[in-house]
Amino acid sequence: MQNLYNKIIWLLLPKVIVKYSELIIYKKEEQILHLYLKEINSIPLRGNQEYLHIARRRWLNENTGKVVF
């Protein structure tokens, strides 16, 4: 089951992240998924700081007034 979950996570991440990183561990909380990645030695940005920013869309259900993720 964990191997299948890892494959699904890699489908969600950009290919450049998958190519130059390996998933060390993941933790799932109620509505949060924490991914811990370790960069592989051959990453092209060697020696530079890197930041990964992911924005997530949220939609408002006009009938219920609740936010939908």
Coordinates of N, CA and C in Angstrom, one line a residue, residues 4-33:
L4 N 2.2 2.2 -3.4 CA 1.2 2.8 -4.3 C 1.0 4.2 -3.9
Y5 N 1.0 4.5 -2.6 CA 0.8 5.9 -2.1 C 2.0 6.8 -2.6
N6 N 3.2 6.2 -2.6 CA 4.4 6.9 -3.1 C 4.2 7.3 -4.6
K7 N 3.7 6.4 -5.3 CA 3.5 6.6 -6.8 C 2.5 7.7 -7.0
I8 N 1.5 7.7 -6.2 CA 0.4 8.8 -6.3 C 1.0 10.1 -6.0
I9 N 1.8 10.2 -4.9 CA 2.5 11.5 -4.6 C 3.3 12.0 -5.7
W10 N 4.1 11.1 -6.4 CA 4.9 11.5 -7.5 C 4.1 12.0 -8.7
L11 N 2.9 11.5 -8.8 CA 2.1 12.1 -9.9 C 1.6 13.5 -9.6
L12 N 1.6 13.9 -8.4 CA 1.2 15.2 -8.0 C 2.3 16.3 -8.1
L13 N 3.5 15.8 -8.0 CA 4.7 16.7 -8.0 C 5.2 17.0 -9.4
P14 N 5.7 18.2 -9.6 CA 6.3 18.5 -10.9 C 7.5 17.5 -11.3
K15 N 7.6 17.2 -12.6 CA 8.6 16.3 -13.0 C 10.0 16.6 -12.5
V16 N 10.4 17.9 -12.5 CA 11.7 18.3 -12.1 C 12.0 17.9 -10.7
I17 N 11.0 18.0 -9.8 CA 11.1 17.6 -8.4 C 11.3 16.1 -8.3
V18 N 10.5 15.4 -9.1 CA 10.6 13.9 -9.1 C 12.0 13.5 -9.6
K19 N 12.5 14.1 -10.6 CA 13.8 13.8 -11.2 C 15.0 14.0 -10.3
Y20 N 14.9 15.0 -9.5 CA 16.1 15.4 -8.7 C 15.9 15.2 -7.2
S21 N 14.8 14.5 -6.8 CA 14.5 14.4 -5.4 C 14.1 12.9 -5.1
E22 N 14.2 12.5 -3.8 CA 13.7 11.3 -3.4 C 12.8 11.5 -2.2
L23 N 11.7 10.9 -2.1 CA 10.8 11.0 -1.0 C 11.3 10.2 0.2
I24 N 11.6 10.9 1.3 CA 12.2 10.3 2.5 C 11.1 9.7 3.4
I25 N 10.1 10.6 3.6 CA 9.0 10.3 4.5 C 7.8 11.2 4.2
Y26 N 6.6 10.7 4.5 CA 5.5 11.6 4.4 C 4.6 11.4 5.7
K27 N 4.0 12.4 6.1 CA 3.1 12.4 7.2 C 1.8 13.0 6.8
K28 N 0.7 12.3 7.2 CA -0.6 12.8 6.9 C -1.3 13.1 8.2
E29 N -1.7 14.4 8.2 CA -2.5 14.8 9.4 C -4.0 15.0 8.8
E30 N -4.8 15.6 9.6 CA -6.2 15.7 9.2 C -6.4 16.2 7.8
Q31 N -5.9 17.4 7.6 CA -6.1 18.0 6.2 C -4.8 18.5 5.7
I32 N -3.7 18.0 6.2 CA -2.4 18.4 5.8 C -1.5 17.2 5.4
L33 N -0.8 17.3 4.3 CA 0.1 16.2 3.9 C 1.5 16.8 3.9

